[in-house]
mmCIF file of C-alpha atoms in Angstrom:
data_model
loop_
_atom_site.group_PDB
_atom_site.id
_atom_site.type_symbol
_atom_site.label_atom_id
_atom_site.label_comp_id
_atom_site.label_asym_id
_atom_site.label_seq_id
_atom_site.Cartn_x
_atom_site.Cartn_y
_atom_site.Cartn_z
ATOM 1 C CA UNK A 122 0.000 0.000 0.000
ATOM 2 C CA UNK A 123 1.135 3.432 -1.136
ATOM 3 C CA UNK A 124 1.368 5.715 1.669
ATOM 4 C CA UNK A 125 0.689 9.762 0.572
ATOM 5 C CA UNK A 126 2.419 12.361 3.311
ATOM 6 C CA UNK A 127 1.048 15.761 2.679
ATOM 7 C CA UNK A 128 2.804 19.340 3.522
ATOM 8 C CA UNK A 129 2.134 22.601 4.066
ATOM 9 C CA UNK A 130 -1.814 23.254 1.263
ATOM 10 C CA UNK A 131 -1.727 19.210 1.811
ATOM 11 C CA UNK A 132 -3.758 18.767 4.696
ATOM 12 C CA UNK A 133 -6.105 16.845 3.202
ATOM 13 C CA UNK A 134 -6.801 14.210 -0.046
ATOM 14 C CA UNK A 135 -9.733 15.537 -1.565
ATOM 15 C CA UNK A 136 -11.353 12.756 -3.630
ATOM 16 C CA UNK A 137 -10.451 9.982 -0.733
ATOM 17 C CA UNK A 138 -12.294 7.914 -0.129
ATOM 18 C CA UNK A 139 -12.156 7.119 3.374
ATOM 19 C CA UNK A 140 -12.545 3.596 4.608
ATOM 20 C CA UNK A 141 -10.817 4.068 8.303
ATOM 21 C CA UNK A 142 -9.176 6.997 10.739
ATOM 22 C CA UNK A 143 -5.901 5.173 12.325
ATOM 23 C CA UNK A 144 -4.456 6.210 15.736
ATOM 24 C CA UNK A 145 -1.343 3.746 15.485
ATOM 25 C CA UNK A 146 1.054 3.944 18.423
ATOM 26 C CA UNK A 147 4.533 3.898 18.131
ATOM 27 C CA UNK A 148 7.757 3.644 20.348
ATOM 28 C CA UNK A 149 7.891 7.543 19.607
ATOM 29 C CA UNK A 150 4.756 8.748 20.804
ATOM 30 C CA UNK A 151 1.748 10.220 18.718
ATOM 31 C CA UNK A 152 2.090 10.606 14.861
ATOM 32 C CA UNK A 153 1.194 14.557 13.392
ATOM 33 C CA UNK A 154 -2.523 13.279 12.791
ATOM 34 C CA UNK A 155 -4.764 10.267 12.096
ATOM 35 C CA UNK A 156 -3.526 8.092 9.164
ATOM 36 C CA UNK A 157 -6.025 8.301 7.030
ATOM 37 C CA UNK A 158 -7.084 4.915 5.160
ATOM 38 C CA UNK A 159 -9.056 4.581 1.891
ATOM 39 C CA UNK A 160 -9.172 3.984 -1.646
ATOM 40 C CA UNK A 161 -7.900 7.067 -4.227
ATOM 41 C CA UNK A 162 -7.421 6.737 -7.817
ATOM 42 C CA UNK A 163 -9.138 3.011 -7.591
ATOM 43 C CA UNK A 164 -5.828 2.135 -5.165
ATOM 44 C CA UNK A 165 -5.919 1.179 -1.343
ATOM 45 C CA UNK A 166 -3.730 3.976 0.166
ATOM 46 C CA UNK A 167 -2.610 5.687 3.223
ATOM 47 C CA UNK A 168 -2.288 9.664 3.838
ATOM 48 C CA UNK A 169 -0.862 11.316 6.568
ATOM 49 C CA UNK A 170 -0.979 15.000 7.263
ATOM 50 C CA UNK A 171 2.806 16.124 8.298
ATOM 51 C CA UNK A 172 1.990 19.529 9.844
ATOM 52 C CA UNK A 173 -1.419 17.971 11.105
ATOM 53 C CA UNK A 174 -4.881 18.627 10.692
ATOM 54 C CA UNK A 175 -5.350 21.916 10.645
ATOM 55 C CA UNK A 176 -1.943 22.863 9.759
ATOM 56 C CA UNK A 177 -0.408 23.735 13.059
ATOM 57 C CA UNK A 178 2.990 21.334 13.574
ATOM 58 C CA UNK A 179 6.020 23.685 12.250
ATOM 59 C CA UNK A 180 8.795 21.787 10.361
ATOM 60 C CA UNK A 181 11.143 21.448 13.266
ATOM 61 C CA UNK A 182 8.829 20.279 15.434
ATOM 62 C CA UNK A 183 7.244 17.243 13.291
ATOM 63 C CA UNK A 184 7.563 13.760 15.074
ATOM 64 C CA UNK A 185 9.190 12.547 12.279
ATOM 65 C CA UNK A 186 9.993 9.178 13.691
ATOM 66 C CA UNK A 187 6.382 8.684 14.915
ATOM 67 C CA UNK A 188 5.152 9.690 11.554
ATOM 68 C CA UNK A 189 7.053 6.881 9.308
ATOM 69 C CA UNK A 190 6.980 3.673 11.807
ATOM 70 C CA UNK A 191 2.825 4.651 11.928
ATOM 71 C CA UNK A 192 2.910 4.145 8.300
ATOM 72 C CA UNK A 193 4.769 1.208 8.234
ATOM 73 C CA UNK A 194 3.101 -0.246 11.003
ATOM 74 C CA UNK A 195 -0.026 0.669 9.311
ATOM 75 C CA UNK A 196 0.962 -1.145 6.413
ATOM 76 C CA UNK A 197 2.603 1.036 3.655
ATOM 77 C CA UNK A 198 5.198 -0.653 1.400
ATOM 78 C CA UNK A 199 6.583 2.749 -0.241
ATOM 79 C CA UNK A 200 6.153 6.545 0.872
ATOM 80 C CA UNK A 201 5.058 9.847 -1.814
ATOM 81 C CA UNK A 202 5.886 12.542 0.244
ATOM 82 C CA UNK A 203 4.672 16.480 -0.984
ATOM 83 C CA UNK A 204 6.892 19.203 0.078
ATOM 84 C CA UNK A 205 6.233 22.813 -0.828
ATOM 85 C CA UNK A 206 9.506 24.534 -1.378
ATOM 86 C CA UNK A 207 11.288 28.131 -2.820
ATOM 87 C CA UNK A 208 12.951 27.968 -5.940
ATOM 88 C CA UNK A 209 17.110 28.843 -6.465
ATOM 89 C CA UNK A 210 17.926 27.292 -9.645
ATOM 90 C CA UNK A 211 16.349 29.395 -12.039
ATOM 91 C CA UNK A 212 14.382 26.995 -13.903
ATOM 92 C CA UNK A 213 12.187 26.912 -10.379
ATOM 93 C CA UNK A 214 9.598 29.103 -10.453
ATOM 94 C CA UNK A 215 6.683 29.208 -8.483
ATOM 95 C CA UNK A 216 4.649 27.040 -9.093
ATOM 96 C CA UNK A 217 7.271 24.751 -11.018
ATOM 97 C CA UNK A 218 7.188 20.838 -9.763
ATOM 98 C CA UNK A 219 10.122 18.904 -9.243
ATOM 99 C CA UNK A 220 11.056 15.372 -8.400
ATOM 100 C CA UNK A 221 14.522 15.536 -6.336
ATOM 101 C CA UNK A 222 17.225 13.461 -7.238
ATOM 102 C CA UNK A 223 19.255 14.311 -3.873
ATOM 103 C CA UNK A 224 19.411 16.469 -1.004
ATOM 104 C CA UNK A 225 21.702 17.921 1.178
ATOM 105 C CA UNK A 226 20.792 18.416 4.860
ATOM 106 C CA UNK A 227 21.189 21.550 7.074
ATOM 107 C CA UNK A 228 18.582 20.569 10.044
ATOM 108 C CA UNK A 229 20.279 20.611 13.342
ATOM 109 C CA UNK A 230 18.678 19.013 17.015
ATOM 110 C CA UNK A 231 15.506 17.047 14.928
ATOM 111 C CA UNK A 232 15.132 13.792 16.169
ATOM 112 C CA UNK A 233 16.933 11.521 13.211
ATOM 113 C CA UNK A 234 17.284 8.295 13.528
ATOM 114 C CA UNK A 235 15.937 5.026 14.708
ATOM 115 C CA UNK A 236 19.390 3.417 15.611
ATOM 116 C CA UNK A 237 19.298 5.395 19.005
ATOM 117 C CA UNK A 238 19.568 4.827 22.830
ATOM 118 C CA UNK A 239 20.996 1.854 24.288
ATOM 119 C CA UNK A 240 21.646 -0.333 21.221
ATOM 120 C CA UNK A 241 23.407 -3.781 20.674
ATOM 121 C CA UNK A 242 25.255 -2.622 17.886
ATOM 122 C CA UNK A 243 25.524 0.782 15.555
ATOM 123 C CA UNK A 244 23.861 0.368 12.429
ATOM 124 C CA UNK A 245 24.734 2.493 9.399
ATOM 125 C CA UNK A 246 22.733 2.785 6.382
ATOM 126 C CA UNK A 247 23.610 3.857 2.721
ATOM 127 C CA UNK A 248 21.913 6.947 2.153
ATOM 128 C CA UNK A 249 23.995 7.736 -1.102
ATOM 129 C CA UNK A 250 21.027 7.969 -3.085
ATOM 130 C CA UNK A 251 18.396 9.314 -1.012
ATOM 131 C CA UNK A 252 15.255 8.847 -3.014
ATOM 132 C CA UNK A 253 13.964 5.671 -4.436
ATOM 133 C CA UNK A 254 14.939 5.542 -8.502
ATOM 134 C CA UNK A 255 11.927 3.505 -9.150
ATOM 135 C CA UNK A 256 9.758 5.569 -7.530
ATOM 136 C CA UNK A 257 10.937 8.748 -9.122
ATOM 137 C CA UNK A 258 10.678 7.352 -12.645
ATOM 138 C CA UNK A 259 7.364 6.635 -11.815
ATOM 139 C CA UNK A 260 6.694 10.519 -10.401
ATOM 140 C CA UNK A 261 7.930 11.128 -13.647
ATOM 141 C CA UNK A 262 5.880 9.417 -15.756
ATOM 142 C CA UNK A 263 2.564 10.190 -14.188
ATOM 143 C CA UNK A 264 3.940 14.012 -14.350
ATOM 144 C CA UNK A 265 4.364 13.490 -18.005
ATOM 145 C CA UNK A 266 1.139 11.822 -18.658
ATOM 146 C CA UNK A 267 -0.650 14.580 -16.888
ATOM 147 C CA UNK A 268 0.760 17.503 -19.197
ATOM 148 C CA UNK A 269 2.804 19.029 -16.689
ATOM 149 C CA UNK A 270 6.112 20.858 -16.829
ATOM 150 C CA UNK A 271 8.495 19.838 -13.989
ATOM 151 C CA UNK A 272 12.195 19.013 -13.446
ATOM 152 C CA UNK A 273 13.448 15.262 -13.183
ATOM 153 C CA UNK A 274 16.411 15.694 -11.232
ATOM 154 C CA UNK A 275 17.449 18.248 -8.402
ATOM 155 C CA UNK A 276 18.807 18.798 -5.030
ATOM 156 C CA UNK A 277 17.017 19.880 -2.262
ATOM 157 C CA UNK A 278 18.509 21.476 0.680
ATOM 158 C CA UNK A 279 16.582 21.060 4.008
ATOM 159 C CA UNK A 280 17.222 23.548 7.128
ATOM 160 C CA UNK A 281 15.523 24.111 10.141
ATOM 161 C CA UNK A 282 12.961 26.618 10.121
ATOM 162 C CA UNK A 283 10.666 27.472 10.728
ATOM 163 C CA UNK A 284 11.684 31.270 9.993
ATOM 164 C CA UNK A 285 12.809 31.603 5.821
ATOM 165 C CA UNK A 286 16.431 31.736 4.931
ATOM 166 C CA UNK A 287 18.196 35.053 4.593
ATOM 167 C CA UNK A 288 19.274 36.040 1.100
ATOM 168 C CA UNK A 289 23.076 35.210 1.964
ATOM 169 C CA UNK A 290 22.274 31.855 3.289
ATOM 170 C CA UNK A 291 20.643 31.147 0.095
ATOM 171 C CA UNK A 292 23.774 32.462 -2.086
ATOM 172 C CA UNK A 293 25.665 29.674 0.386
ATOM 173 C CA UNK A 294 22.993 26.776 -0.643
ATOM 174 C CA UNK A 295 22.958 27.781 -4.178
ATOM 175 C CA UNK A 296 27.030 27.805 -4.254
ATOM 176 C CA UNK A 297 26.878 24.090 -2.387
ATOM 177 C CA UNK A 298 24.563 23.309 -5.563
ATOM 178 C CA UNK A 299 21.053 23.070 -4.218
ATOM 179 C CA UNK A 300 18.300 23.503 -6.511
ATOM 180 C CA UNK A 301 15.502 24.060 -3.952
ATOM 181 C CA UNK A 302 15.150 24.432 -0.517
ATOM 182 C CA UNK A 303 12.286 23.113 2.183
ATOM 183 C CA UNK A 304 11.977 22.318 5.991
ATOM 184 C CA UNK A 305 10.866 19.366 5.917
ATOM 185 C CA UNK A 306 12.981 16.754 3.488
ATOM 186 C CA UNK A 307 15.246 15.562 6.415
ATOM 187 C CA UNK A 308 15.011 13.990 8.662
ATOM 188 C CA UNK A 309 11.627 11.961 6.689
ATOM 189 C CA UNK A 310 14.198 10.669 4.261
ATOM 190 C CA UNK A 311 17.065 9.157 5.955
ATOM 191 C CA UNK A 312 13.941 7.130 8.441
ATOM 192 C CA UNK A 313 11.980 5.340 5.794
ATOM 193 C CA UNK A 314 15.280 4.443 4.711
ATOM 194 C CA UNK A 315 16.082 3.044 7.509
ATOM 195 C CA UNK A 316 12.857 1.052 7.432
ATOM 196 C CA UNK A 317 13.752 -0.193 4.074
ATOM 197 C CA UNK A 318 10.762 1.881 2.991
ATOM 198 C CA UNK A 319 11.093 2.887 -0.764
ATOM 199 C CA UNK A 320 10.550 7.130 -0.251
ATOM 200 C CA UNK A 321 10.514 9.790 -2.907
ATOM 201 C CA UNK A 322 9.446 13.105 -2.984
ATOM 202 C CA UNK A 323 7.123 16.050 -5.685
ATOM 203 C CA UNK A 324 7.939 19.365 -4.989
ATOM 204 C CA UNK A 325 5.883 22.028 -6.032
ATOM 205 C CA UNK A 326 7.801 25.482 -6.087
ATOM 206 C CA UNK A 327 5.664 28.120 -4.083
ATOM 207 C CA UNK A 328 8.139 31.095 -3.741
ATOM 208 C CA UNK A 329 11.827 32.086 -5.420
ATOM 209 C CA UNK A 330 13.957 31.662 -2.528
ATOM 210 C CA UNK A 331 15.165 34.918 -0.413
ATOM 211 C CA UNK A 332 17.242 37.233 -3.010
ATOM 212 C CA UNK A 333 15.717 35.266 -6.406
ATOM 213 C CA UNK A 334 13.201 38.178 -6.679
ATOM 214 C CA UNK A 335 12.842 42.022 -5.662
ATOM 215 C CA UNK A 336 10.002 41.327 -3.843
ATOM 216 C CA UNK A 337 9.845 40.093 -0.197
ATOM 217 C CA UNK A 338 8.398 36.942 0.117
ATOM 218 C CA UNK A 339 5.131 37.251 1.039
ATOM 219 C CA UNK A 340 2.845 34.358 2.956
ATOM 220 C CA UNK A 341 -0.127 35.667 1.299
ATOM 221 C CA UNK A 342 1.740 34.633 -2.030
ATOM 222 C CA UNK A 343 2.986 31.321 -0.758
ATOM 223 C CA UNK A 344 -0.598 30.317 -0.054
ATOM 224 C CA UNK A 345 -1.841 31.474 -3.287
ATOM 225 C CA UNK A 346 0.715 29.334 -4.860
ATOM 226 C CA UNK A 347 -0.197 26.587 -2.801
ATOM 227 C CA UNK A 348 -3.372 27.020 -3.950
ATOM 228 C CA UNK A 349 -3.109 26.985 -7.490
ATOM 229 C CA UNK A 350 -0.088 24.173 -7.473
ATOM 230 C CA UNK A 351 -2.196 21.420 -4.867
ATOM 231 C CA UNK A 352 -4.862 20.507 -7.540
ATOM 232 C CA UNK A 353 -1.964 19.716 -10.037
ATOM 233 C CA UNK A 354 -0.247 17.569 -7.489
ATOM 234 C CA UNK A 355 -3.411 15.699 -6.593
ATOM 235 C CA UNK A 356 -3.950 14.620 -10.198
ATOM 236 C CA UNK A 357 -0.582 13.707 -10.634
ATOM 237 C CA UNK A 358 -0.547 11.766 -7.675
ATOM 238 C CA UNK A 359 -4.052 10.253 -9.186
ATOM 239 C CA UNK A 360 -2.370 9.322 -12.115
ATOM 240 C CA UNK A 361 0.745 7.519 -10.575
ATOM 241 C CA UNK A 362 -1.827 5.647 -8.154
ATOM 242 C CA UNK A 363 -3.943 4.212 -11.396
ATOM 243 C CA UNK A 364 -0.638 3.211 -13.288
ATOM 244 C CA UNK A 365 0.832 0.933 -10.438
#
Protein backbone atom coordinates (compact mmCIF):
# COMPACT_ATOMS: atom_id res chain seq x y z
CA UNK A 1 0.00 0.00 0.00
CA UNK A 2 1.13 3.43 -1.14
CA UNK A 3 1.37 5.71 1.67
CA UNK A 4 0.69 9.76 0.57
CA UNK A 5 2.42 12.36 3.31
CA UNK A 6 1.05 15.76 2.68
CA UNK A 7 2.80 19.34 3.52
CA UNK A 8 2.13 22.60 4.07
CA UNK A 9 -1.81 23.25 1.26
CA UNK A 10 -1.73 19.21 1.81
CA UNK A 11 -3.76 18.77 4.70
CA UNK A 12 -6.11 16.85 3.20
CA UNK A 13 -6.80 14.21 -0.05
CA UNK A 14 -9.73 15.54 -1.57
CA UNK A 15 -11.35 12.76 -3.63
CA UNK A 16 -10.45 9.98 -0.73
CA UNK A 17 -12.29 7.91 -0.13
CA UNK A 18 -12.16 7.12 3.37
CA UNK A 19 -12.54 3.60 4.61
CA UNK A 20 -10.82 4.07 8.30
CA UNK A 21 -9.18 7.00 10.74
CA UNK A 22 -5.90 5.17 12.33
CA UNK A 23 -4.46 6.21 15.74
CA UNK A 24 -1.34 3.75 15.49
CA UNK A 25 1.05 3.94 18.42
CA UNK A 26 4.53 3.90 18.13
CA UNK A 27 7.76 3.64 20.35
CA UNK A 28 7.89 7.54 19.61
CA UNK A 29 4.76 8.75 20.80
CA UNK A 30 1.75 10.22 18.72
CA UNK A 31 2.09 10.61 14.86
CA UNK A 32 1.19 14.56 13.39
CA UNK A 33 -2.52 13.28 12.79
CA UNK A 34 -4.76 10.27 12.10
CA UNK A 35 -3.53 8.09 9.16
CA UNK A 36 -6.03 8.30 7.03
CA UNK A 37 -7.08 4.92 5.16
CA UNK A 38 -9.06 4.58 1.89
CA UNK A 39 -9.17 3.98 -1.65
CA UNK A 40 -7.90 7.07 -4.23
CA UNK A 41 -7.42 6.74 -7.82
CA UNK A 42 -9.14 3.01 -7.59
CA UNK A 43 -5.83 2.14 -5.17
CA UNK A 44 -5.92 1.18 -1.34
CA UNK A 45 -3.73 3.98 0.17
CA UNK A 46 -2.61 5.69 3.22
CA UNK A 47 -2.29 9.66 3.84
CA UNK A 48 -0.86 11.32 6.57
CA UNK A 49 -0.98 15.00 7.26
CA UNK A 50 2.81 16.12 8.30
CA UNK A 51 1.99 19.53 9.84
CA UNK A 52 -1.42 17.97 11.11
CA UNK A 53 -4.88 18.63 10.69
CA UNK A 54 -5.35 21.92 10.65
CA UNK A 55 -1.94 22.86 9.76
CA UNK A 56 -0.41 23.74 13.06
CA UNK A 57 2.99 21.33 13.57
CA UNK A 58 6.02 23.68 12.25
CA UNK A 59 8.79 21.79 10.36
CA UNK A 60 11.14 21.45 13.27
CA UNK A 61 8.83 20.28 15.43
CA UNK A 62 7.24 17.24 13.29
CA UNK A 63 7.56 13.76 15.07
CA UNK A 64 9.19 12.55 12.28
CA UNK A 65 9.99 9.18 13.69
CA UNK A 66 6.38 8.68 14.91
CA UNK A 67 5.15 9.69 11.55
CA UNK A 68 7.05 6.88 9.31
CA UNK A 69 6.98 3.67 11.81
CA UNK A 70 2.83 4.65 11.93
CA UNK A 71 2.91 4.15 8.30
CA UNK A 72 4.77 1.21 8.23
CA UNK A 73 3.10 -0.25 11.00
CA UNK A 74 -0.03 0.67 9.31
CA UNK A 75 0.96 -1.15 6.41
CA UNK A 76 2.60 1.04 3.66
CA UNK A 77 5.20 -0.65 1.40
CA UNK A 78 6.58 2.75 -0.24
CA UNK A 79 6.15 6.55 0.87
CA UNK A 80 5.06 9.85 -1.81
CA UNK A 81 5.89 12.54 0.24
CA UNK A 82 4.67 16.48 -0.98
CA UNK A 83 6.89 19.20 0.08
CA UNK A 84 6.23 22.81 -0.83
CA UNK A 85 9.51 24.53 -1.38
CA UNK A 86 11.29 28.13 -2.82
CA UNK A 87 12.95 27.97 -5.94
CA UNK A 88 17.11 28.84 -6.46
CA UNK A 89 17.93 27.29 -9.65
CA UNK A 90 16.35 29.40 -12.04
CA UNK A 91 14.38 26.99 -13.90
CA UNK A 92 12.19 26.91 -10.38
CA UNK A 93 9.60 29.10 -10.45
CA UNK A 94 6.68 29.21 -8.48
CA UNK A 95 4.65 27.04 -9.09
CA UNK A 96 7.27 24.75 -11.02
CA UNK A 97 7.19 20.84 -9.76
CA UNK A 98 10.12 18.90 -9.24
CA UNK A 99 11.06 15.37 -8.40
CA UNK A 100 14.52 15.54 -6.34
CA UNK A 101 17.23 13.46 -7.24
CA UNK A 102 19.25 14.31 -3.87
CA UNK A 103 19.41 16.47 -1.00
CA UNK A 104 21.70 17.92 1.18
CA UNK A 105 20.79 18.42 4.86
CA UNK A 106 21.19 21.55 7.07
CA UNK A 107 18.58 20.57 10.04
CA UNK A 108 20.28 20.61 13.34
CA UNK A 109 18.68 19.01 17.02
CA UNK A 110 15.51 17.05 14.93
CA UNK A 111 15.13 13.79 16.17
CA UNK A 112 16.93 11.52 13.21
CA UNK A 113 17.28 8.30 13.53
CA UNK A 114 15.94 5.03 14.71
CA UNK A 115 19.39 3.42 15.61
CA UNK A 116 19.30 5.40 19.00
CA UNK A 117 19.57 4.83 22.83
CA UNK A 118 21.00 1.85 24.29
CA UNK A 119 21.65 -0.33 21.22
CA UNK A 120 23.41 -3.78 20.67
CA UNK A 121 25.25 -2.62 17.89
CA UNK A 122 25.52 0.78 15.56
CA UNK A 123 23.86 0.37 12.43
CA UNK A 124 24.73 2.49 9.40
CA UNK A 125 22.73 2.79 6.38
CA UNK A 126 23.61 3.86 2.72
CA UNK A 127 21.91 6.95 2.15
CA UNK A 128 24.00 7.74 -1.10
CA UNK A 129 21.03 7.97 -3.09
CA UNK A 130 18.40 9.31 -1.01
CA UNK A 131 15.25 8.85 -3.01
CA UNK A 132 13.96 5.67 -4.44
CA UNK A 133 14.94 5.54 -8.50
CA UNK A 134 11.93 3.51 -9.15
CA UNK A 135 9.76 5.57 -7.53
CA UNK A 136 10.94 8.75 -9.12
CA UNK A 137 10.68 7.35 -12.64
CA UNK A 138 7.36 6.64 -11.82
CA UNK A 139 6.69 10.52 -10.40
CA UNK A 140 7.93 11.13 -13.65
CA UNK A 141 5.88 9.42 -15.76
CA UNK A 142 2.56 10.19 -14.19
CA UNK A 143 3.94 14.01 -14.35
CA UNK A 144 4.36 13.49 -18.01
CA UNK A 145 1.14 11.82 -18.66
CA UNK A 146 -0.65 14.58 -16.89
CA UNK A 147 0.76 17.50 -19.20
CA UNK A 148 2.80 19.03 -16.69
CA UNK A 149 6.11 20.86 -16.83
CA UNK A 150 8.49 19.84 -13.99
CA UNK A 151 12.19 19.01 -13.45
CA UNK A 152 13.45 15.26 -13.18
CA UNK A 153 16.41 15.69 -11.23
CA UNK A 154 17.45 18.25 -8.40
CA UNK A 155 18.81 18.80 -5.03
CA UNK A 156 17.02 19.88 -2.26
CA UNK A 157 18.51 21.48 0.68
CA UNK A 158 16.58 21.06 4.01
CA UNK A 159 17.22 23.55 7.13
CA UNK A 160 15.52 24.11 10.14
CA UNK A 161 12.96 26.62 10.12
CA UNK A 162 10.67 27.47 10.73
CA UNK A 163 11.68 31.27 9.99
CA UNK A 164 12.81 31.60 5.82
CA UNK A 165 16.43 31.74 4.93
CA UNK A 166 18.20 35.05 4.59
CA UNK A 167 19.27 36.04 1.10
CA UNK A 168 23.08 35.21 1.96
CA UNK A 169 22.27 31.86 3.29
CA UNK A 170 20.64 31.15 0.10
CA UNK A 171 23.77 32.46 -2.09
CA UNK A 172 25.67 29.67 0.39
CA UNK A 173 22.99 26.78 -0.64
CA UNK A 174 22.96 27.78 -4.18
CA UNK A 175 27.03 27.81 -4.25
CA UNK A 176 26.88 24.09 -2.39
CA UNK A 177 24.56 23.31 -5.56
CA UNK A 178 21.05 23.07 -4.22
CA UNK A 179 18.30 23.50 -6.51
CA UNK A 180 15.50 24.06 -3.95
CA UNK A 181 15.15 24.43 -0.52
CA UNK A 182 12.29 23.11 2.18
CA UNK A 183 11.98 22.32 5.99
CA UNK A 184 10.87 19.37 5.92
CA UNK A 185 12.98 16.75 3.49
CA UNK A 186 15.25 15.56 6.41
CA UNK A 187 15.01 13.99 8.66
CA UNK A 188 11.63 11.96 6.69
CA UNK A 189 14.20 10.67 4.26
CA UNK A 190 17.07 9.16 5.95
CA UNK A 191 13.94 7.13 8.44
CA UNK A 192 11.98 5.34 5.79
CA UNK A 193 15.28 4.44 4.71
CA UNK A 194 16.08 3.04 7.51
CA UNK A 195 12.86 1.05 7.43
CA UNK A 196 13.75 -0.19 4.07
CA UNK A 197 10.76 1.88 2.99
CA UNK A 198 11.09 2.89 -0.76
CA UNK A 199 10.55 7.13 -0.25
CA UNK A 200 10.51 9.79 -2.91
CA UNK A 201 9.45 13.10 -2.98
CA UNK A 202 7.12 16.05 -5.68
CA UNK A 203 7.94 19.37 -4.99
CA UNK A 204 5.88 22.03 -6.03
CA UNK A 205 7.80 25.48 -6.09
CA UNK A 206 5.66 28.12 -4.08
CA UNK A 207 8.14 31.09 -3.74
CA UNK A 208 11.83 32.09 -5.42
CA UNK A 209 13.96 31.66 -2.53
CA UNK A 210 15.16 34.92 -0.41
CA UNK A 211 17.24 37.23 -3.01
CA UNK A 212 15.72 35.27 -6.41
CA UNK A 213 13.20 38.18 -6.68
CA UNK A 214 12.84 42.02 -5.66
CA UNK A 215 10.00 41.33 -3.84
CA UNK A 216 9.84 40.09 -0.20
CA UNK A 217 8.40 36.94 0.12
CA UNK A 218 5.13 37.25 1.04
CA UNK A 219 2.85 34.36 2.96
CA UNK A 220 -0.13 35.67 1.30
CA UNK A 221 1.74 34.63 -2.03
CA UNK A 222 2.99 31.32 -0.76
CA UNK A 223 -0.60 30.32 -0.05
CA UNK A 224 -1.84 31.47 -3.29
CA UNK A 225 0.72 29.33 -4.86
CA UNK A 226 -0.20 26.59 -2.80
CA UNK A 227 -3.37 27.02 -3.95
CA UNK A 228 -3.11 26.98 -7.49
CA UNK A 229 -0.09 24.17 -7.47
CA UNK A 230 -2.20 21.42 -4.87
CA UNK A 231 -4.86 20.51 -7.54
CA UNK A 232 -1.96 19.72 -10.04
CA UNK A 233 -0.25 17.57 -7.49
CA UNK A 234 -3.41 15.70 -6.59
CA UNK A 235 -3.95 14.62 -10.20
CA UNK A 236 -0.58 13.71 -10.63
CA UNK A 237 -0.55 11.77 -7.68
CA UNK A 238 -4.05 10.25 -9.19
CA UNK A 239 -2.37 9.32 -12.11
CA UNK A 240 0.75 7.52 -10.57
CA UNK A 241 -1.83 5.65 -8.15
CA UNK A 242 -3.94 4.21 -11.40
CA UNK A 243 -0.64 3.21 -13.29
CA UNK A 244 0.83 0.93 -10.44
Amino acid sequence: MIALIGGSGLTELDGLELSESLVVPTPYGDSSAPLLKGRYAGRDVLFLARHGHPHRIPPHQVNYRANLWALREAGACAVIAVNAVGGIHPAMGSGHLCVPHQLIDYTWGRASTFFDGELEHVTHIDFSHPYDESLRERLCQALHQCGQTFSARGVYACTQGPRLETAAEIIRLERDGCDIVGMTGMPEAALARELELPYACLALVVNPAAGKSTQLISMADIESELGRGMGRVRSVLAALLAAL
